[in-house]
Structures are given as C-alpha cells and as structure tokens.
mmCIF file of C-alpha atoms in Angstrom:
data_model
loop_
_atom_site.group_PDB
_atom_site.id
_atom_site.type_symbol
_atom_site.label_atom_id
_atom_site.label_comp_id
_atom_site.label_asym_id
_atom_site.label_seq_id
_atom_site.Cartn_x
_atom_site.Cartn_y
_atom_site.Cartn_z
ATOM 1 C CA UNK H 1 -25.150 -14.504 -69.326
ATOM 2 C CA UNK H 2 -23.029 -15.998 -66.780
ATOM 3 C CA UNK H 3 -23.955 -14.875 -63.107
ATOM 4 C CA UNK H 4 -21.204 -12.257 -61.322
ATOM 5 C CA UNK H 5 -19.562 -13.521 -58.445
ATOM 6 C CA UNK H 6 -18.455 -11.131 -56.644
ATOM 7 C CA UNK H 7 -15.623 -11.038 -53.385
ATOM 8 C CA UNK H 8 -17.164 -10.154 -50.019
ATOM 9 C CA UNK H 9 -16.171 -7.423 -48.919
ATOM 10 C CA UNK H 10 -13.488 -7.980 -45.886
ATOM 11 C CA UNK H 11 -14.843 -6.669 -42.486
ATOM 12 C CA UNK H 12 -12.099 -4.825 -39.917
ATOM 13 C CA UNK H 13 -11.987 -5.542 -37.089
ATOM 14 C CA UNK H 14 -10.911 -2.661 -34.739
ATOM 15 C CA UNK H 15 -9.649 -3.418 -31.490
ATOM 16 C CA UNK H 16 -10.243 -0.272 -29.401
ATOM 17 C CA UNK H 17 -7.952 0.008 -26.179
ATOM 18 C CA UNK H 18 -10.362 0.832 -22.879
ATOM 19 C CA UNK H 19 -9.473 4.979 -21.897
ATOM 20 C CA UNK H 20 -7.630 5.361 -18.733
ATOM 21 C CA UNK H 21 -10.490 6.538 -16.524
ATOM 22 C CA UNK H 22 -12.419 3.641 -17.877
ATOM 23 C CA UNK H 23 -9.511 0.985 -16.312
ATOM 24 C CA UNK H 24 -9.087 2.832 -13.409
ATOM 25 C CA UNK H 25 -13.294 2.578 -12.814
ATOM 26 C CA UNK H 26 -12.849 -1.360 -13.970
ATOM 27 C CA UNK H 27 -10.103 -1.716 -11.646
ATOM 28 C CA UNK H 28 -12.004 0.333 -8.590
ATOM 29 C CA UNK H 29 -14.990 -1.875 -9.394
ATOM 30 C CA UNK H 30 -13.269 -4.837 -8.839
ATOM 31 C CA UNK H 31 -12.080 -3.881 -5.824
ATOM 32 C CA UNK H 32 -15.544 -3.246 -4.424
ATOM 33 C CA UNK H 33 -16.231 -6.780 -5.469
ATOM 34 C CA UNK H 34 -13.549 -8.357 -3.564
ATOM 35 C CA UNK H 35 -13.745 -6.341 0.182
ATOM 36 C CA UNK H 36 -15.427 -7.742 3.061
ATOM 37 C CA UNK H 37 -16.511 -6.227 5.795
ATOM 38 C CA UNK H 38 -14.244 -8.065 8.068
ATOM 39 C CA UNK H 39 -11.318 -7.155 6.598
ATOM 40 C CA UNK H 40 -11.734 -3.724 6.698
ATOM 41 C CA UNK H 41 -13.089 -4.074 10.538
ATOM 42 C CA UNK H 42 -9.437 -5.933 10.783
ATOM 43 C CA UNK H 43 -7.600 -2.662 9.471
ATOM 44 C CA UNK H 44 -7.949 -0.780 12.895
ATOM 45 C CA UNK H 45 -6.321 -3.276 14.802
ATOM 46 C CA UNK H 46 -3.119 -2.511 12.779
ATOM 47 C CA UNK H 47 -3.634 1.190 13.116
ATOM 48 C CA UNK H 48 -4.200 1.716 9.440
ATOM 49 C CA UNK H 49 -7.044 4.524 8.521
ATOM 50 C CA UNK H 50 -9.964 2.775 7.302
ATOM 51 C CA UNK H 51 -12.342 5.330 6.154
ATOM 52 C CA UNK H 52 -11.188 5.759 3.078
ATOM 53 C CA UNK H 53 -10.690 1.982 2.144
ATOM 54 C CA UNK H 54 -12.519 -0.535 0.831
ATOM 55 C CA UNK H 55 -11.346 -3.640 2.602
ATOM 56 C CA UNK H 56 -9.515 -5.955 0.223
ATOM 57 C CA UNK H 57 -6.426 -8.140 1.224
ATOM 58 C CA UNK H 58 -3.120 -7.721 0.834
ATOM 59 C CA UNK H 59 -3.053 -11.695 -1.205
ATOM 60 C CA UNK H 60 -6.308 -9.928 -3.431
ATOM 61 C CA UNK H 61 -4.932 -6.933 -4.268
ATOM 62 C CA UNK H 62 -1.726 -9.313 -5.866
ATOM 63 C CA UNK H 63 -3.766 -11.341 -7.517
ATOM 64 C CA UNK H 64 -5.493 -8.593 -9.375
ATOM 65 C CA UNK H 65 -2.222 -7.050 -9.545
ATOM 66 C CA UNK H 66 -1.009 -10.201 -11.831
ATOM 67 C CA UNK H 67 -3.774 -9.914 -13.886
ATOM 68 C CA UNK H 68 -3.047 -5.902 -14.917
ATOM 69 C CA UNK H 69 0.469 -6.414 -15.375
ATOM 70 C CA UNK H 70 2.781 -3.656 -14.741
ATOM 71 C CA UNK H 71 1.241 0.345 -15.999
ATOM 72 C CA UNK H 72 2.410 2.927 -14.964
ATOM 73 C CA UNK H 73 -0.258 5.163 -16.170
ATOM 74 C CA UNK H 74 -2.908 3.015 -14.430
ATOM 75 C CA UNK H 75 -1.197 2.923 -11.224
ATOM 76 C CA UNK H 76 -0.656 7.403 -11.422
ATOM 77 C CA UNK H 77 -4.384 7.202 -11.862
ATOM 78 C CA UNK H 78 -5.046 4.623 -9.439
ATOM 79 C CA UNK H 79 -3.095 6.556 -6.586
ATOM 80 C CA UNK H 80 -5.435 9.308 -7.722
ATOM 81 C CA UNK H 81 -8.286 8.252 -6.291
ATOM 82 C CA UNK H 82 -7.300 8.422 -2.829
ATOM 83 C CA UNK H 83 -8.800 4.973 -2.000
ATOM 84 C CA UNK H 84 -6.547 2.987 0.505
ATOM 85 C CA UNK H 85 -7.027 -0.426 -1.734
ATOM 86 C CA UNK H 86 -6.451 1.223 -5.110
ATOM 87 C CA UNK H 87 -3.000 2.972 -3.683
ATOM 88 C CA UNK H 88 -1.958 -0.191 -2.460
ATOM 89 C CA UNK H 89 -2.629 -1.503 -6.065
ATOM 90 C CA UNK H 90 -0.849 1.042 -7.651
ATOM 91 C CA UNK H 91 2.756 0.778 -5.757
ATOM 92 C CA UNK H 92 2.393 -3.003 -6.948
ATOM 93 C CA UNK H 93 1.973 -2.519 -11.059
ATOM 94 C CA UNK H 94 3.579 0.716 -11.262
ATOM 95 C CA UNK H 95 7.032 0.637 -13.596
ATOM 96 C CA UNK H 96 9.831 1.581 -11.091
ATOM 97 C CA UNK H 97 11.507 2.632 -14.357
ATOM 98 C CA UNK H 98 9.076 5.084 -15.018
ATOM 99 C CA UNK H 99 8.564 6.948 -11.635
ATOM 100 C CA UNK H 100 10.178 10.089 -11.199
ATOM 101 C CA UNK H 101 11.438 11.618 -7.740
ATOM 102 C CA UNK H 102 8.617 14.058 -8.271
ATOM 103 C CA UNK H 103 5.780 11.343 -7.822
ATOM 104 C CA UNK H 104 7.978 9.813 -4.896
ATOM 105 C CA UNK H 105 7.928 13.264 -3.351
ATOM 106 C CA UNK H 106 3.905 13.688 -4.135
ATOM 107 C CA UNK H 107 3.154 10.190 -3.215
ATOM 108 C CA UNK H 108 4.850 10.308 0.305
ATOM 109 C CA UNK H 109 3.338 13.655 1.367
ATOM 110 C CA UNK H 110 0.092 11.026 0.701
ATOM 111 C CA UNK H 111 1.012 8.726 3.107
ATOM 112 C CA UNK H 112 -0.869 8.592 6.535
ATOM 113 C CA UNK H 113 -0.103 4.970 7.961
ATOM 114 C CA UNK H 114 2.514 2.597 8.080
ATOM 115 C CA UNK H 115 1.077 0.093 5.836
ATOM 116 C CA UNK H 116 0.903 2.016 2.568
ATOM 117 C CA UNK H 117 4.323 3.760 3.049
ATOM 118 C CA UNK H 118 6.086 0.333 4.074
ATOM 119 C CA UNK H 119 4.495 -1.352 1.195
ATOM 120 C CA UNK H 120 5.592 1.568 -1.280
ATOM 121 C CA UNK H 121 8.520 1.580 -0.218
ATOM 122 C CA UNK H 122 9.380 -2.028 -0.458
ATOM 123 C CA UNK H 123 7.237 -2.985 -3.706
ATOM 124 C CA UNK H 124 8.268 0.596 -5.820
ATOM 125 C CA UNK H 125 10.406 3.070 -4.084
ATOM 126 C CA UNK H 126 13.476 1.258 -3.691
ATOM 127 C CA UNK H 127 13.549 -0.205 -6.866
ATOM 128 C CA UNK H 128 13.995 3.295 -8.613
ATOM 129 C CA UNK H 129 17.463 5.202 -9.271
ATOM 130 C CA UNK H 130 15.918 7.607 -7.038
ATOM 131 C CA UNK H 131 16.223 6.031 -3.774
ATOM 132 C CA UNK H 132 19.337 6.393 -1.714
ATOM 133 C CA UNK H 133 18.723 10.525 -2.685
ATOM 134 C CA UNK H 134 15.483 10.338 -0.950
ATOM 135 C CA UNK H 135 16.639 8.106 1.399
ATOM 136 C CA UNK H 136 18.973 11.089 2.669
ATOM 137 C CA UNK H 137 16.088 14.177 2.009
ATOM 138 C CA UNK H 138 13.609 12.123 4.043
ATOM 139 C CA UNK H 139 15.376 11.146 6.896
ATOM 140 C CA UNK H 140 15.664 14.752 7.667
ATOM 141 C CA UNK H 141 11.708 15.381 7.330
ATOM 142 C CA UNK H 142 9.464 16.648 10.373
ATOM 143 C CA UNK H 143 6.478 14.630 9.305
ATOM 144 C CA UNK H 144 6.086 11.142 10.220
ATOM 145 C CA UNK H 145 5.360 9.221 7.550
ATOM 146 C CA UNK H 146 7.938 11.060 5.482
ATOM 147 C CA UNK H 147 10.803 10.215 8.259
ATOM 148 C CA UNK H 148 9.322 6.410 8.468
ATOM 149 C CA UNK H 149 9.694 6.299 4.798
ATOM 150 C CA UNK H 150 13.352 7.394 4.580
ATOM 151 C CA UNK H 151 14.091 3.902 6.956
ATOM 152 C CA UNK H 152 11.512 1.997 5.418
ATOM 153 C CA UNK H 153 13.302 2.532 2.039
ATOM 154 C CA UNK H 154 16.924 2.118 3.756
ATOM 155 C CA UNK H 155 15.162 -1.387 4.793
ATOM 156 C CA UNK H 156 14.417 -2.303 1.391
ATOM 157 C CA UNK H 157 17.095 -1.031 -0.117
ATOM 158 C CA UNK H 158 19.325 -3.664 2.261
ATOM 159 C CA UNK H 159 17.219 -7.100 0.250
ATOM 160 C CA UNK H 160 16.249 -5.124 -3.020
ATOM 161 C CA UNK H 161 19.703 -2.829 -3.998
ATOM 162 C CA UNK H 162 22.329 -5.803 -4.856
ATOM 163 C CA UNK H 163 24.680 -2.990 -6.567
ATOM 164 C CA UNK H 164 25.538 -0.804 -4.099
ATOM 165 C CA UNK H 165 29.110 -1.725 -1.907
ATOM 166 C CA UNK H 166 28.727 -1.101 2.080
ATOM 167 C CA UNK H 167 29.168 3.142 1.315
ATOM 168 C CA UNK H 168 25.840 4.117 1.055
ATOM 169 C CA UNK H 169 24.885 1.810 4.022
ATOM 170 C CA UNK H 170 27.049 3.283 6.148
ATOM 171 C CA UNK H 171 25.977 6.459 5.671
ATOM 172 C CA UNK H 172 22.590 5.195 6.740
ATOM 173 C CA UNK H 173 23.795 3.684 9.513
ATOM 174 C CA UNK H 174 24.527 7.793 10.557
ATOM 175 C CA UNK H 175 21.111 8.649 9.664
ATOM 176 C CA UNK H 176 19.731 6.312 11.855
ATOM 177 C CA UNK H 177 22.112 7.013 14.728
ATOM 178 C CA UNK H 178 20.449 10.561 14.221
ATOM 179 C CA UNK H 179 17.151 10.192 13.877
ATOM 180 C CA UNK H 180 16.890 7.746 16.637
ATOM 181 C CA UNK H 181 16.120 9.905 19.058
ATOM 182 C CA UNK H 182 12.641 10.432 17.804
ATOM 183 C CA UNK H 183 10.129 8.536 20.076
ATOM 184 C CA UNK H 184 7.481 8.727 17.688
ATOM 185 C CA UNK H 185 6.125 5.829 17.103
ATOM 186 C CA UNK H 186 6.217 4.931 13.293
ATOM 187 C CA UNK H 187 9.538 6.805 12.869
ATOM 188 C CA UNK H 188 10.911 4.810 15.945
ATOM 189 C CA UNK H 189 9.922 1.236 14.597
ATOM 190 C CA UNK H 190 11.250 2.530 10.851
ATOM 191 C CA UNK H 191 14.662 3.190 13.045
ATOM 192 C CA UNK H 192 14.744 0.000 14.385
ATOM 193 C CA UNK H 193 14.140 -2.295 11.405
ATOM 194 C CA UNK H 194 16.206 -0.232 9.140
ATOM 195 C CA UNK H 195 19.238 -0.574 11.779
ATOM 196 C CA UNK H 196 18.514 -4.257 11.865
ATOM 197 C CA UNK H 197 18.470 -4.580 8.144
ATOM 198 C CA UNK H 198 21.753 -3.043 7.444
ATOM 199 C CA UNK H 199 23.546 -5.081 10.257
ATOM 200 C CA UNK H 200 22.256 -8.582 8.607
ATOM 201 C CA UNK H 201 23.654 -7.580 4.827
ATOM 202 C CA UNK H 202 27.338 -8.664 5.475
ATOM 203 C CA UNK H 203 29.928 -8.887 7.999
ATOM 204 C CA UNK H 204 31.218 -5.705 7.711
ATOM 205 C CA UNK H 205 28.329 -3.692 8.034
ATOM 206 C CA UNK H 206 27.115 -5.927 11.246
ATOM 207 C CA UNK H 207 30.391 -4.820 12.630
ATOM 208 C CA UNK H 208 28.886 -1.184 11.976
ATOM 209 C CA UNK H 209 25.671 -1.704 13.004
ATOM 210 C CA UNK H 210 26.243 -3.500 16.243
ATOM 211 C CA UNK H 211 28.775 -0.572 16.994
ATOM 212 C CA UNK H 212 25.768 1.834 16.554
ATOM 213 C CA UNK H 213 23.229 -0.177 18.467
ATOM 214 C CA UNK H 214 25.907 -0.298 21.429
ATOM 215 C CA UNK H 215 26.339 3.441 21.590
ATOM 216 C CA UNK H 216 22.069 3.491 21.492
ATOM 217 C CA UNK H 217 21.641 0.948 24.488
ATOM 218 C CA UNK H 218 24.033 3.217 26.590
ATOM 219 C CA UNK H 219 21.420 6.538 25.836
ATOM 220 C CA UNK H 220 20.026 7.948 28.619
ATOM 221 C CA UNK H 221 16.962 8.687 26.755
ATOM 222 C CA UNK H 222 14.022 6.187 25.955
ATOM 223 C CA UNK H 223 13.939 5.894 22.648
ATOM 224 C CA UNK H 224 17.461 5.438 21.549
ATOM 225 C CA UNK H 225 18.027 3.084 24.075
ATOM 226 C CA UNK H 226 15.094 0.909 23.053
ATOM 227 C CA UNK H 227 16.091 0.899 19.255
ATOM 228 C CA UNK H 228 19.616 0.070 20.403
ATOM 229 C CA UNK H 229 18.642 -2.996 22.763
ATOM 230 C CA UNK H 230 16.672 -4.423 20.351
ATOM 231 C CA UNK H 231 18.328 -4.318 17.741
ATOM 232 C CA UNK H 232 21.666 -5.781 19.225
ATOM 233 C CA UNK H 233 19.572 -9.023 20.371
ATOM 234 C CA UNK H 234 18.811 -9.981 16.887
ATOM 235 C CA UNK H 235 22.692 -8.501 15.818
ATOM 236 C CA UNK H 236 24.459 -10.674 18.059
ATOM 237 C CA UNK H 237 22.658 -13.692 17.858
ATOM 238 C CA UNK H 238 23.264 -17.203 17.117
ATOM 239 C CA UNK H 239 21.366 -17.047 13.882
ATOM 240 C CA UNK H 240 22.796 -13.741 12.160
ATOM 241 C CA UNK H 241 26.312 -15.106 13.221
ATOM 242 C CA UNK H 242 25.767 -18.266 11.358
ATOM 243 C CA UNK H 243 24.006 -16.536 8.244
ATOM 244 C CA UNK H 244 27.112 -13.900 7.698
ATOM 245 C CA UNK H 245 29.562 -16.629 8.296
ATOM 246 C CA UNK H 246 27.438 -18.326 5.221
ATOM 247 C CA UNK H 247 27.860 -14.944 3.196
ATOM 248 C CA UNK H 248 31.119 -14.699 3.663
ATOM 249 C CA UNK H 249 31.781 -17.721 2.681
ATOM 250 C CA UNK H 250 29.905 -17.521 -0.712
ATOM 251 C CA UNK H 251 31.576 -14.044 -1.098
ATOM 252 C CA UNK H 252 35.164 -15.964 -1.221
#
C-alpha cells in the first residue's frame, strides 16, 4: 500500500498590535534611557520646572518622535503621564487633525513653563482649525501660561497659517495692544514676539504693527513701553525692510 502524504498543516501567524498603556510604558522607558543628568541640571537655567522631568533633549525627543510616527492616541496618553519629556513628545506626534478644542483647553490649563506651552503651540496648536478661536478666548485669560499661549499661538500662526488674509492678524494686533500692559513676565515676552511676528508677515501688516509698537513706546507704563521699543527696532530695520520688499515682490 502506497504511503499517505499528507499537506502540513499551514501555521498563522498573528501579528498582535502592543495595547496603549504598553506603548506609552515603551515610550516612557525610552525616555529614561536617553536623559542625562546634565540636561536636566540645564533645565533651571531656562526657568523650566524640572521635578517632574526626566532630562532628555529637545533633538532626542525628535528623533524618537520620527521613529513613532504621528498617534494621536499615544500622544493623549503620553500627555497623561504628567512627565515634562513625555508631554513634550506628545505635542510632536499628535494628529493636529484629530485634536479637539477640548484637549487644547485641558492641555493648556497643564501648562506651567514657557517651554512646553511655546513648543505646543508651535508643533500642534496652531496647526488645528481651532486656533485663531482660542487665540481670542486665551488672550483674555488671568493665568499665565494660558495668556502666553494665546501670543505664542498668534506667533505660530504668523509662519504656520498660509490661508488666512491680514483680518485675523489684525485683530491680533488689538489683542496685543491690550494685553500689553501685563508686566508679567511670560505673558510680556509672548506680547512681544507675537507683535514682532505679525509685523514681519507682509507689508501691510508691518504698517500695522509698527503703528502699534509706536503708540507702546510712548506708554507711560513699563511694560508697554518695553514691548513697544523692542519691537519697533527689529520692525524698522534694515533687514525686515529688505525681506517685505522681497515679499512683495513675489506677491506681484
């Protein structure tokens, strides 16, 4: 009798994805890896809050965020932790498509130093359909880092928003005019750059801009008169002269 051959069986092979705790852990992990000592010593000196950080750079943290790719779910439960390093992480792989004002709102009441609402801001924030509403909410906040983040977000929103005509900028430039009497600070450096931004978009709005940094200068209160010297150096100078003349150009 002729021997049976029979057909191995086929094996499957089932790929099974990691659970969300279990990448946030990995992701946490490798964050502990990469810290020295020295750069979280360094953190002080820039007035960020250190005792809840790891001490991993700013070039780590966007090499491991390459490596993740965007989630948004991983970055939600990231921010969760309440480590500095693994927030920091999260406003760079989180899917501006997917954030709702809600998280904007929760995630700014979070905020307690420059560095983490400057870098949400400019990585996340203004990159949502959200922005300009918060822009004008904010700006009317009591708390600090709220405030800073309403100008930090007008900032990016002058590089990162390439829709918007001069409108909406101009009504920042009113919110700035208002809130620059503020001498915190974070809120007053916020002021500043933001008013800086906005003048260096196009011609127009430097028009606008230097016309609000003129009426600062001439306050007879600290503050606004700092924001409004300042900014008018950079304004009027040689180099933004030359770079609007080149946007104007390209514009015709």
């Amino acid at each position: 009798m002729p021997p049976t051959h029979r057909t191995p069986a086929r094996t499957h092979v089932t790929t099974v994805k990691p659970s969300l705790d279990t990448e946030v852990q990995a992701a946490v992990a490798w964050l502990r890896r990469n810290a020295t000592k020295a750069t979280l010593a360094g953190m002080a000196r820039y007035a960020i809050p250190s005792g809840n950080a790891f001490g991993v750079t700013m070039s780590q943290l966007k090499v491991l965020a390459k490596q993740l790719g965007r989630n948004h779910a991983l970055a939600v439960g990231l921010w969760d932790t309440g480590f500095y390093d693994a927030r920091m992480l999260a406003t760079l792989i989180d899917e501006p498509a997917r954030v709702t004002s809600a998280q904007m709102e929760r995630w700014c009441r979070d905020f307690d130093s420059w560095a983490i609402c400057d870098t949400a801001c400019f990585a996340l924030f203004d990159k949502t359909p959200h922005a300009w509403p918060l822009v004008a909410k904010w700006a009317g906040s009591r708390q600090e880092y709220i405030k800073r983040a309403a100008f930090a977000l007008l900032w990016g929103l002058t590089t990162h928003d390439k829709q918007s005509g001069d409108a909406p900028f101009l009504r920042g430039l009113q919110l700035i005019e208002r809130a620059a009497v503020d001498e915190r600070h974070f809120v007053m450096k916020a002021v500043n750059m933001a008013l800086r931004a906005v003048g260096k978009r196009n011609p127009a709005l430097n028009a606008a801009a230097v016309a609000v940094a003129r009426r600062l200068a001439e306050s007879p209160a600290a503050a606004p008169r700092w924001i409004g010297k300042d900014a008018l150096r950079e304004l009027t100078s040689i180099t933004v002269i030359r770079r609007l003349e080149r946007v104007s150009k390209r514009a015709g």
